[in-house]
mmCIF file of C-alpha atoms (C1' of nucleotides) and ligand atoms in Angstrom:
data_model
loop_
_atom_site.group_PDB
_atom_site.id
_atom_site.type_symbol
_atom_site.label_atom_id
_atom_site.label_comp_id
_atom_site.label_asym_id
_atom_site.label_seq_id
_atom_site.Cartn_x
_atom_site.Cartn_y
_atom_site.Cartn_z
ATOM 1 C CA MET H 8 29.821 6.497 -4.213
ATOM 2 C CA THR H 9 32.555 5.205 -6.564
ATOM 3 C CA THR H 10 30.102 3.147 -8.603
ATOM 4 C CA THR H 11 30.947 3.630 -12.183
ATOM 5 C CA ARG H 12 28.711 3.018 -15.200
ATOM 6 C CA GLN H 13 30.643 0.000 -16.063
ATOM 7 C CA ASP H 14 30.047 -1.499 -12.638
ATOM 8 C CA LEU H 15 26.372 -0.966 -12.907
ATOM 9 C CA SER H 16 26.248 -2.466 -16.327
ATOM 10 C CA GLU H 17 27.937 -5.617 -15.086
ATOM 11 C CA LEU H 18 25.594 -5.725 -12.086
ATOM 12 C CA LEU H 19 22.717 -5.829 -14.568
ATOM 13 C CA GLU H 20 24.106 -8.503 -16.804
ATOM 14 C CA ARG H 21 25.096 -10.562 -13.780
ATOM 15 C CA SER H 22 21.497 -10.312 -12.560
ATOM 16 C CA GLY H 23 20.022 -11.461 -15.872
ATOM 17 C CA VAL H 24 18.901 -8.099 -16.933
ATOM 18 C CA ARG H 25 19.885 -6.682 -20.321
ATOM 19 C CA ALA H 26 21.807 -3.411 -19.777
ATOM 20 C CA THR H 27 19.940 -0.840 -21.815
ATOM 21 C CA PRO H 28 20.649 2.824 -21.737
ATOM 22 C CA ARG H 29 17.394 3.580 -19.891
ATOM 23 C CA ARG H 30 17.975 0.923 -17.296
ATOM 24 C CA LEU H 31 21.433 2.213 -16.734
ATOM 25 C CA GLU H 32 19.965 5.700 -16.200
ATOM 26 C CA VAL H 33 17.634 4.414 -13.602
ATOM 27 C CA LEU H 34 20.147 2.323 -11.806
ATOM 28 C CA GLU H 35 22.678 5.112 -11.941
ATOM 29 C CA GLU H 36 20.218 7.409 -10.302
ATOM 30 C CA LEU H 37 19.459 4.785 -7.586
ATOM 31 C CA ALA H 38 23.198 4.542 -6.912
ATOM 32 C CA ARG H 39 23.292 8.345 -6.491
ATOM 33 C CA GLU H 40 20.584 8.283 -3.835
ATOM 34 C CA SER H 41 21.582 7.683 -0.259
ATOM 35 C CA ASP H 42 18.045 6.991 0.920
ATOM 36 C CA ASP H 43 15.261 5.279 -0.758
ATOM 37 C CA VAL H 44 13.168 6.998 -3.432
ATOM 38 C CA THR H 45 9.717 6.649 -4.928
ATOM 39 C CA ALA H 46 9.218 5.872 -8.643
ATOM 40 C CA GLN H 47 7.992 9.390 -9.293
ATOM 41 C CA GLN H 48 10.777 11.078 -7.393
ATOM 42 C CA LEU H 49 13.238 9.006 -9.380
ATOM 43 C CA TRP H 50 11.454 9.929 -12.646
ATOM 44 C CA SER H 51 11.471 13.700 -11.892
ATOM 45 C CA ARG H 52 15.201 13.567 -10.996
ATOM 46 C CA LEU H 53 15.933 11.877 -14.248
ATOM 47 C CA ARG H 54 13.937 14.578 -16.027
ATOM 48 C CA GLU H 55 16.027 17.266 -14.309
ATOM 49 C CA ARG H 56 19.085 15.516 -15.870
ATOM 50 C CA ASP H 57 17.555 15.863 -19.368
ATOM 51 C CA SER H 58 16.703 12.140 -19.545
ATOM 52 C CA ARG H 59 13.748 11.462 -21.824
ATOM 53 C CA ALA H 60 12.737 8.315 -19.840
ATOM 54 C CA GLY H 61 9.016 7.779 -19.617
ATOM 55 C CA LEU H 62 7.371 7.219 -16.268
ATOM 56 C CA ALA H 63 6.159 3.734 -17.427
ATOM 57 C CA THR H 64 9.711 2.758 -18.129
ATOM 58 C CA VAL H 65 10.823 3.791 -14.715
ATOM 59 C CA TYR H 66 8.094 1.727 -13.101
ATOM 60 C CA ARG H 67 8.916 -1.238 -15.456
ATOM 61 C CA THR H 68 12.570 -1.035 -14.660
ATOM 62 C CA LEU H 69 12.065 -0.793 -10.889
ATOM 63 C CA ALA H 70 9.676 -3.837 -10.956
ATOM 64 C CA LEU H 71 12.232 -5.762 -12.989
ATOM 65 C CA LEU H 72 15.126 -4.856 -10.753
ATOM 66 C CA SER H 73 13.288 -5.774 -7.593
ATOM 67 C CA GLU H 74 12.133 -9.012 -9.116
ATOM 68 C CA LYS H 75 15.752 -9.902 -9.934
ATOM 69 C CA GLY H 76 16.929 -9.006 -6.388
ATOM 70 C CA VAL H 77 19.008 -5.979 -7.481
ATOM 71 C CA ILE H 78 17.051 -3.451 -5.385
ATOM 72 C CA ASP H 79 14.995 -3.472 -2.259
ATOM 73 C CA VAL H 80 11.410 -2.339 -1.957
ATOM 74 C CA LEU H 81 10.230 -0.592 1.229
ATOM 75 C CA SER H 82 6.623 0.204 2.068
ATOM 76 C CA HIS H 83 6.987 2.585 4.964
ATOM 77 C CA HIS H 84 5.188 5.477 3.325
ATOM 78 C CA GLY H 85 1.386 5.188 2.999
ATOM 79 C CA GLY H 86 0.809 3.000 0.012
ATOM 80 C CA GLU H 87 3.636 4.477 -1.947
ATOM 81 C CA GLN H 88 6.499 2.159 -2.605
ATOM 82 C CA CYS H 89 10.204 3.185 -2.124
ATOM 83 C CA TYR H 90 13.131 1.674 -3.812
ATOM 84 C CA ARG H 91 16.818 1.364 -2.838
ATOM 85 C CA LEU H 92 19.974 -0.115 -4.095
ATOM 86 C CA CYS H 93 21.355 -2.235 -1.384
ATOM 87 C CA GLY H 94 24.059 -4.772 -0.564
ATOM 88 C CA ASP H 95 23.648 -8.347 -1.694
ATOM 89 C CA ALA H 96 23.461 -10.035 1.611
ATOM 90 C CA HIS H 97 20.277 -10.568 3.508
ATOM 91 C CA HIS H 98 19.627 -7.620 5.785
ATOM 92 C CA HIS H 99 17.099 -5.329 7.394
ATOM 93 C CA HIS H 100 16.621 -1.559 7.692
ATOM 94 C CA LEU H 101 16.599 1.140 10.178
ATOM 95 C CA LEU H 102 14.281 3.998 9.378
ATOM 96 C CA CYS H 103 14.366 7.495 10.869
ATOM 97 C CA GLU H 104 10.793 8.621 11.372
ATOM 98 C CA LYS H 105 11.714 12.225 11.166
ATOM 99 C CA CYS H 106 14.224 12.633 8.324
ATOM 100 C CA HIS H 107 13.448 9.366 6.633
ATOM 101 C CA ARG H 108 17.086 8.308 6.505
ATOM 102 C CA VAL H 109 17.512 4.613 5.805
ATOM 103 C CA VAL H 110 20.381 2.571 7.196
ATOM 104 C CA GLU H 111 21.174 -1.131 6.559
ATOM 105 C CA ILE H 112 21.452 -3.445 9.388
ATOM 106 C CA GLN H 113 24.081 -5.963 8.349
ATOM 107 C CA GLU H 114 23.989 -9.377 9.944
ATOM 108 C CA CYS H 115 20.522 -10.361 10.734
ATOM 109 C CA GLY H 116 21.055 -12.741 13.606
ATOM 110 C CA LEU H 117 17.363 -13.624 13.828
ATOM 111 C CA ASP H 118 17.273 -16.925 11.909
ATOM 112 C CA ASP H 119 17.074 -19.049 15.002
ATOM 113 C CA TRP H 120 14.409 -16.843 16.603
ATOM 114 C CA VAL H 121 12.434 -16.922 13.387
ATOM 115 C CA ALA H 122 12.637 -20.617 12.970
ATOM 116 C CA ALA H 123 11.551 -21.159 16.680
ATOM 117 C CA ALA H 124 8.638 -18.754 16.483
ATOM 118 C CA ALA H 125 7.427 -20.330 13.155
ATOM 119 C CA ASN H 126 7.832 -23.940 14.463
ATOM 120 C CA GLU H 127 5.849 -23.148 17.554
ATOM 121 C CA HIS H 128 2.825 -22.667 15.353
ATOM 122 C CA GLY H 129 3.505 -25.428 12.938
ATOM 123 C CA PHE H 130 4.827 -23.107 10.311
ATOM 124 C CA VAL H 131 8.018 -23.425 8.241
ATOM 125 C CA ALA H 132 9.459 -19.986 7.632
ATOM 126 C CA THR H 133 10.672 -19.134 4.136
ATOM 127 C CA GLU H 134 11.171 -15.421 4.595
ATOM 128 C CA HIS H 135 10.962 -12.661 7.144
ATOM 129 C CA ARG H 136 10.832 -8.930 7.161
ATOM 130 C CA VAL H 137 11.988 -6.644 9.919
ATOM 131 C CA GLU H 138 11.925 -2.833 10.019
ATOM 132 C CA ILE H 139 13.001 -0.749 12.973
ATOM 133 C CA VAL H 140 11.619 2.639 13.148
ATOM 134 C CA GLY H 141 13.237 5.334 15.319
ATOM 135 C CA LEU H 142 15.242 8.466 15.426
ATOM 136 C CA CYS H 143 18.705 8.712 13.826
ATOM 137 C CA ALA H 144 21.714 10.305 15.544
ATOM 138 C CA ASP H 145 20.980 13.725 13.898
ATOM 139 C CA CYS H 146 17.334 13.780 14.698
ATOM 140 C CA ARG H 147 17.041 12.926 18.289
ATOM 141 C CA MET T 21 -15.269 -16.927 19.088
ATOM 142 C CA THR T 22 -17.417 -16.228 22.167
ATOM 143 C CA THR T 23 -17.319 -12.503 21.639
ATOM 144 C CA THR T 24 -20.840 -11.084 22.222
ATOM 145 C CA ARG T 25 -22.131 -7.864 20.867
ATOM 146 C CA GLN T 26 -22.057 -6.476 24.405
ATOM 147 C CA ASP T 27 -18.289 -7.234 24.716
ATOM 148 C CA LEU T 28 -17.555 -5.515 21.450
ATOM 149 C CA SER T 29 -19.619 -2.451 22.485
ATOM 150 C CA GLU T 30 -17.580 -2.179 25.666
ATOM 151 C CA LEU T 31 -14.321 -2.574 23.712
ATOM 152 C CA LEU T 32 -15.358 0.371 21.578
ATOM 153 C CA GLU T 33 -16.214 2.624 24.497
ATOM 154 C CA ARG T 34 -13.177 1.541 26.419
ATOM 155 C CA SER T 35 -11.079 2.681 23.390
ATOM 156 C CA GLY T 36 -12.743 6.082 23.170
ATOM 157 C CA VAL T 37 -14.954 5.194 20.124
ATOM 158 C CA ARG T 38 -18.672 5.737 20.275
ATOM 159 C CA ALA T 39 -20.496 2.470 19.753
ATOM 160 C CA THR T 40 -22.818 3.103 16.800
ATOM 161 C CA PRO T 41 -24.740 0.342 15.024
ATOM 162 C CA ARG T 42 -22.592 0.564 11.971
ATOM 163 C CA ARG T 43 -19.315 0.357 13.939
ATOM 164 C CA LEU T 44 -20.603 -2.609 15.850
ATOM 165 C CA GLU T 45 -21.540 -4.343 12.520
ATOM 166 C CA VAL T 46 -17.966 -3.757 11.309
ATOM 167 C CA LEU T 47 -16.334 -4.912 14.507
ATOM 168 C CA GLU T 48 -18.586 -7.880 14.732
ATOM 169 C CA GLU T 49 -17.606 -8.962 11.235
ATOM 170 C CA LEU T 50 -13.904 -8.479 12.158
ATOM 171 C CA ALA T 51 -14.433 -10.696 15.182
ATOM 172 C CA ARG T 52 -16.017 -13.310 12.979
ATOM 173 C CA GLU T 53 -12.976 -13.470 10.604
ATOM 174 C CA SER T 54 -10.126 -15.734 11.612
ATOM 175 C CA ASP T 55 -7.683 -14.172 9.116
ATOM 176 C CA ASP T 56 -7.243 -10.575 8.067
ATOM 177 C CA VAL T 57 -9.649 -8.946 5.561
ATOM 178 C CA THR T 58 -9.508 -6.023 3.231
ATOM 179 C CA ALA T 59 -11.912 -3.119 3.522
ATOM 180 C CA GLN T 60 -13.717 -4.253 0.464
ATOM 181 C CA GLN T 61 -13.986 -7.904 1.514
ATOM 182 C CA LEU T 62 -15.433 -6.737 4.766
ATOM 183 C CA TRP T 63 -17.888 -4.506 3.044
ATOM 184 C CA SER T 64 -19.207 -7.225 0.716
ATOM 185 C CA ARG T 65 -19.658 -9.638 3.547
ATOM 186 C CA LEU T 66 -21.610 -7.059 5.403
ATOM 187 C CA ARG T 67 -23.771 -6.631 2.322
ATOM 188 C CA GLU T 68 -24.292 -10.452 2.226
ATOM 189 C CA ARG T 69 -25.780 -10.139 5.711
ATOM 190 C CA ASP T 70 -28.199 -7.422 4.562
ATOM 191 C CA SER T 71 -26.308 -4.523 6.074
ATOM 192 C CA ARG T 72 -26.857 -1.271 4.370
ATOM 193 C CA ALA T 73 -23.426 0.069 5.368
ATOM 194 C CA GLY T 74 -21.724 2.087 2.796
ATOM 195 C CA LEU T 75 -18.123 1.517 1.642
ATOM 196 C CA ALA T 76 -17.041 4.833 2.930
ATOM 197 C CA THR T 77 -18.206 4.072 6.347
ATOM 198 C CA VAL T 78 -16.318 0.803 6.401
ATOM 199 C CA TYR T 79 -13.211 2.612 5.468
ATOM 200 C CA ARG T 80 -13.847 5.372 8.002
ATOM 201 C CA THR T 81 -14.558 2.844 10.689
ATOM 202 C CA LEU T 82 -11.417 0.809 9.970
ATOM 203 C CA ALA T 83 -9.271 3.875 10.001
ATOM 204 C CA LEU T 84 -10.709 4.958 13.268
ATOM 205 C CA LEU T 85 -10.322 1.544 14.952
ATOM 206 C CA SER T 86 -6.685 1.212 13.795
ATOM 207 C CA GLU T 87 -5.984 4.717 14.984
ATOM 208 C CA LYS T 88 -7.350 3.877 18.356
ATOM 209 C CA GLY T 89 -5.312 0.680 18.552
ATOM 210 C CA VAL T 90 -8.357 -1.672 18.447
ATOM 211 C CA ILE T 91 -7.283 -3.451 15.218
ATOM 212 C CA ASP T 92 -4.046 -4.130 13.425
ATOM 213 C CA VAL T 93 -3.189 -3.169 9.885
ATOM 214 C CA LEU T 94 -1.185 -5.535 7.709
ATOM 215 C CA SER T 95 0.288 -4.593 4.324
ATOM 216 C CA HIS T 96 1.371 -7.962 2.978
ATOM 217 C CA HIS T 97 -0.800 -7.825 -0.139
ATOM 218 C CA GLY T 98 0.331 -5.432 -2.873
ATOM 219 C CA GLY T 99 -0.719 -2.028 -1.847
ATOM 220 C CA GLU T 100 -3.981 -3.282 -0.446
ATOM 221 C CA GLN T 101 -4.391 -2.993 3.307
ATOM 222 C CA CYS T 102 -5.676 -5.820 5.517
ATOM 223 C CA TYR T 103 -7.277 -5.460 8.937
ATOM 224 C CA ARG T 104 -7.467 -7.772 11.906
ATOM 225 C CA LEU T 105 -8.838 -7.815 15.361
ATOM 226 C CA CYS T 106 -5.932 -8.790 17.553
ATOM 227 C CA GLY T 107 -4.951 -9.133 21.209
ATOM 228 C CA ASP T 108 -3.907 -6.123 23.045
ATOM 229 C CA ALA T 109 -0.266 -6.956 23.785
ATOM 230 C CA HIS T 110 2.517 -6.107 21.422
ATOM 231 C CA HIS T 111 3.032 -9.045 19.046
ATOM 232 C CA HIS T 112 3.956 -9.941 15.410
ATOM 233 C CA HIS T 113 2.449 -12.156 12.784
ATOM 234 C CA LEU T 114 3.079 -15.416 10.867
ATOM 235 C CA LEU T 115 1.720 -15.433 7.411
ATOM 236 C CA CYS T 116 1.041 -18.476 5.265
ATOM 237 C CA GLU T 117 2.113 -17.618 1.757
ATOM 238 C CA LYS T 118 -0.268 -20.183 0.339
ATOM 239 C CA CYS T 119 -3.579 -19.971 2.098
ATOM 240 C CA HIS T 120 -2.934 -16.589 3.719
ATOM 241 C CA ARG T 121 -3.631 -17.673 7.201
ATOM 242 C CA VAL T 122 -2.536 -15.283 9.883
ATOM 243 C CA VAL T 123 -1.263 -16.379 13.299
ATOM 244 C CA GLU T 124 -0.218 -14.153 16.153
ATOM 245 C CA ILE T 125 3.215 -14.628 17.652
ATOM 246 C CA GLN T 126 2.776 -13.809 21.314
ATOM 247 C CA GLU T 127 5.797 -12.720 23.239
ATOM 248 C CA CYS T 128 8.053 -10.658 21.016
ATOM 249 C CA GLY T 129 11.415 -11.268 22.680
ATOM 250 C CA LEU T 130 13.235 -8.979 20.275
ATOM 251 C CA ASP T 131 13.443 -5.799 22.270
ATOM 252 C CA ASP T 132 17.118 -6.268 23.208
ATOM 253 C CA TRP T 133 18.091 -7.268 19.688
ATOM 254 C CA VAL T 134 16.210 -4.236 18.300
ATOM 255 C CA ALA T 135 17.728 -1.860 20.786
ATOM 256 C CA ALA T 136 21.266 -3.155 20.039
ATOM 257 C CA ALA T 137 20.804 -2.945 16.361
ATOM 258 C CA ALA T 138 19.523 0.559 16.568
ATOM 259 C CA ASN T 139 22.176 1.698 18.912
ATOM 260 C CA GLU T 140 24.901 0.388 16.684
ATOM 261 C CA HIS T 141 23.997 3.009 14.119
ATOM 262 C CA GLY T 142 23.203 5.821 16.482
ATOM 263 C CA PHE T 143 19.454 5.333 16.320
ATOM 264 C CA VAL T 144 16.948 5.137 19.178
ATOM 265 C CA ALA T 145 14.208 2.645 18.269
ATOM 266 C CA THR T 146 10.702 3.686 18.947
ATOM 267 C CA GLU T 147 8.866 0.870 17.053
ATOM 268 C CA HIS T 148 9.532 -2.218 15.122
ATOM 269 C CA ARG T 149 7.688 -4.404 12.654
ATOM 270 C CA VAL T 150 8.320 -8.107 12.157
ATOM 271 C CA GLU T 151 6.559 -10.420 9.687
ATOM 272 C CA ILE T 152 7.353 -14.046 9.154
ATOM 273 C CA VAL T 153 6.216 -15.581 5.834
ATOM 274 C CA GLY T 154 6.108 -19.286 5.347
ATOM 275 C CA LEU T 155 3.925 -22.275 5.111
ATOM 276 C CA CYS T 156 1.372 -23.279 7.716
ATOM 277 C CA ALA T 157 0.850 -26.811 9.021
ATOM 278 C CA ASP T 158 -1.887 -27.545 6.526
ATOM 279 C CA CYS T 159 -0.117 -26.111 3.484
ATOM 280 C CA ARG T 160 3.269 -27.632 3.623
ATOM 281 C "C1'" DA F 23 19.175 -4.500 -46.027
ATOM 282 C "C1'" DT F 24 15.634 -7.388 -43.632
ATOM 283 C "C1'" DG F 25 12.823 -9.569 -40.370
ATOM 284 C "C1'" DG F 26 11.963 -10.576 -35.580
ATOM 285 C "C1'" DT F 27 12.055 -9.582 -30.902
ATOM 286 C "C1'" DA F 28 12.578 -6.605 -27.016
ATOM 287 C "C1'" DA F 29 12.318 -1.955 -25.133
ATOM 288 C "C1'" DT F 30 10.271 2.527 -24.883
ATOM 289 C "C1'" DG F 31 7.050 6.815 -24.432
ATOM 290 C "C1'" DA F 32 2.581 8.881 -24.154
ATOM 291 C "C1'" DG F 33 -1.481 8.605 -22.382
ATOM 292 C "C1'" DA F 34 -5.581 5.973 -21.093
ATOM 293 C "C1'" DA F 35 -7.285 2.857 -17.727
ATOM 294 C "C1'" DC F 36 -7.377 0.740 -13.375
ATOM 295 C "C1'" DC F 37 -8.284 0.384 -8.472
ATOM 296 C "C1'" DG F 38 -7.766 1.206 -3.644
ATOM 297 C "C1'" DT F 39 -8.611 4.966 -0.950
ATOM 298 C "C1'" DT F 40 -10.330 9.583 0.466
ATOM 299 C "C1'" DA F 41 -13.141 13.823 0.010
ATOM 300 C "C1'" DT F 42 -17.601 15.965 -0.647
ATOM 301 C "C1'" DC F 43 -22.176 16.918 0.430
ATOM 302 C "C1'" DG F 44 -26.817 16.406 1.534
ATOM 303 C "C1'" DT F 45 -29.416 13.464 4.692
ATOM 304 C "C1'" DT F 46 -30.199 10.913 9.000
ATOM 305 C "C1'" DC F 47 -29.234 9.566 13.566
ATOM 306 C "C1'" DT F 48 -27.991 10.461 18.473
ATOM 307 C "C1'" DC F 49 -28.271 12.487 22.672
ATOM 308 C "C1'" DG F 50 -28.287 16.051 26.153
ATOM 309 C "C1'" DG F 51 -31.085 19.988 27.614
ATOM 310 C "C1'" DT F 52 -35.640 21.596 27.926
ATOM 311 C "C1'" DA O 2 -41.950 13.861 24.552
ATOM 312 C "C1'" DC O 3 -39.663 17.781 21.775
ATOM 313 C "C1'" DC O 4 -35.697 20.299 19.915
ATOM 314 C "C1'" DG O 5 -31.350 21.624 18.171
ATOM 315 C "C1'" DA O 6 -26.429 20.841 17.515
ATOM 316 C "C1'" DG O 7 -23.126 17.962 16.236
ATOM 317 C "C1'" DA O 8 -21.764 13.351 14.934
ATOM 318 C "C1'" DA O 9 -22.330 9.697 11.687
ATOM 319 C "C1'" DC O 10 -23.764 8.022 7.437
ATOM 320 C "C1'" DG O 11 -24.460 6.663 2.183
ATOM 321 C "C1'" DA O 12 -23.907 7.647 -2.539
ATOM 322 C "C1'" DT O 13 -20.860 9.098 -5.594
ATOM 323 C "C1'" DA O 14 -17.154 12.036 -7.360
ATOM 324 C "C1'" DA O 15 -12.434 12.825 -7.072
ATOM 325 C "C1'" DC O 16 -7.653 11.517 -6.133
ATOM 326 C "C1'" DG O 17 -3.119 9.322 -6.662
ATOM 327 C "C1'" DG O 18 -0.032 5.683 -7.461
ATOM 328 C "C1'" DT O 19 0.499 1.981 -10.555
ATOM 329 C "C1'" DT O 20 -0.368 -0.772 -14.672
ATOM 330 C "C1'" DC O 21 -1.942 -1.465 -19.354
ATOM 331 C "C1'" DT O 22 -2.347 -0.407 -24.371
ATOM 332 C "C1'" DC O 23 -0.489 0.447 -28.472
ATOM 333 C "C1'" DA O 24 2.111 2.673 -31.846
ATOM 334 C "C1'" DT O 25 7.007 3.597 -32.515
ATOM 335 C "C1'" DT O 26 11.922 2.772 -31.927
ATOM 336 C "C1'" DA O 27 16.170 0.252 -30.880
ATOM 337 C "C1'" DC O 28 18.584 -3.785 -31.086
ATOM 338 C "C1'" DC O 29 20.486 -7.960 -33.094
ATOM 339 C "C1'" DA O 30 21.132 -12.135 -35.930
ATOM 340 C "C1'" DT O 31 20.698 -13.581 -40.360
HETATM 341 MN MN1 MN N 19 18.478 -2.778 1.937
HETATM 342 MN MN1 MN N 20 -2.131 -9.005 15.347
HETATM 343 ZN ZN1 ZN N 21 16.796 11.311 11.079
HETATM 344 ZN ZN1 ZN N 22 -1.463 -22.144 4.848
#
DNA sequence: ATGGTAATGAGAACCGTTATCGTTCTCGGT
DNA sequence: ACCGAGAACGATAACGGTTCTCATTACCAT
């Protein structure tokens, strides 16, 4: 992960989010994680790094970032939301049901299938979500 | 909906769930709903029908029924789970983002696409979830 | 410096869900 | 029909993740 603090600061500004020290700490921690994390996991990792960030701020920042499309939200744990810094393009996720690894599927080629399925029932599709659950190379 | 109480009772037994009066009430209410409902919605509708069912029993029954594969669980509302009596076959859902209507998409033809996407990253897919969000015929 | 706005931290409140526990129901064996 | 064991149930407390409140602090333009 070669993402420098400067890059992250620019990412925030570009997304219409003011780059405050706290928000940079949160985003920096997200960039450090390879898999997705819950708000509380993220908060305790920040604490281990001697950040004084409050839990409410972590929640506020994650809500803001997902609203602005900077991060993805996954709901594959029961009730608990997971957050992940992802690529910009539309994509979906592969989830390992054993080790919880998350991998991005670039190139969602489903637009035609989605449009057809929606049209068949008189719908116009505006969005679609796909999650594939399985076992990763290490776990099977 | 021509589903009689007798049908529902047999559905329960066939699924390995003892058909008690309370469970039949819950299942009967699910069969009455065209869209999905939350546990609390279901509970208050039972109350309106002079059922003395407790909220805990509603939650217990919904958990049991989804565990046995009798009903589907959708998580498209924030955190709150929705339940729906669906067909037996593997399928996905169309959701209207305005009126929250839910329609089943029969025939998920995605197995090949899913297997290929998983294989490309060394995964073996065991399950997949697809939700299409859009506007239904009435709402657009 | 000064005033105004946005962000933050601590902790209370909220709310959907689950656990607890005493009571009631169910059903097979008698 | 009666009985006893185990399952189901209802009321309510507890739980846990998230959001709200509010007093304080940081930031920024004047
Ligand atoms: Mn992603
Ligand atoms: Mn369904
Ligand atoms: Zn794995
Ligand atoms: Zn609609």
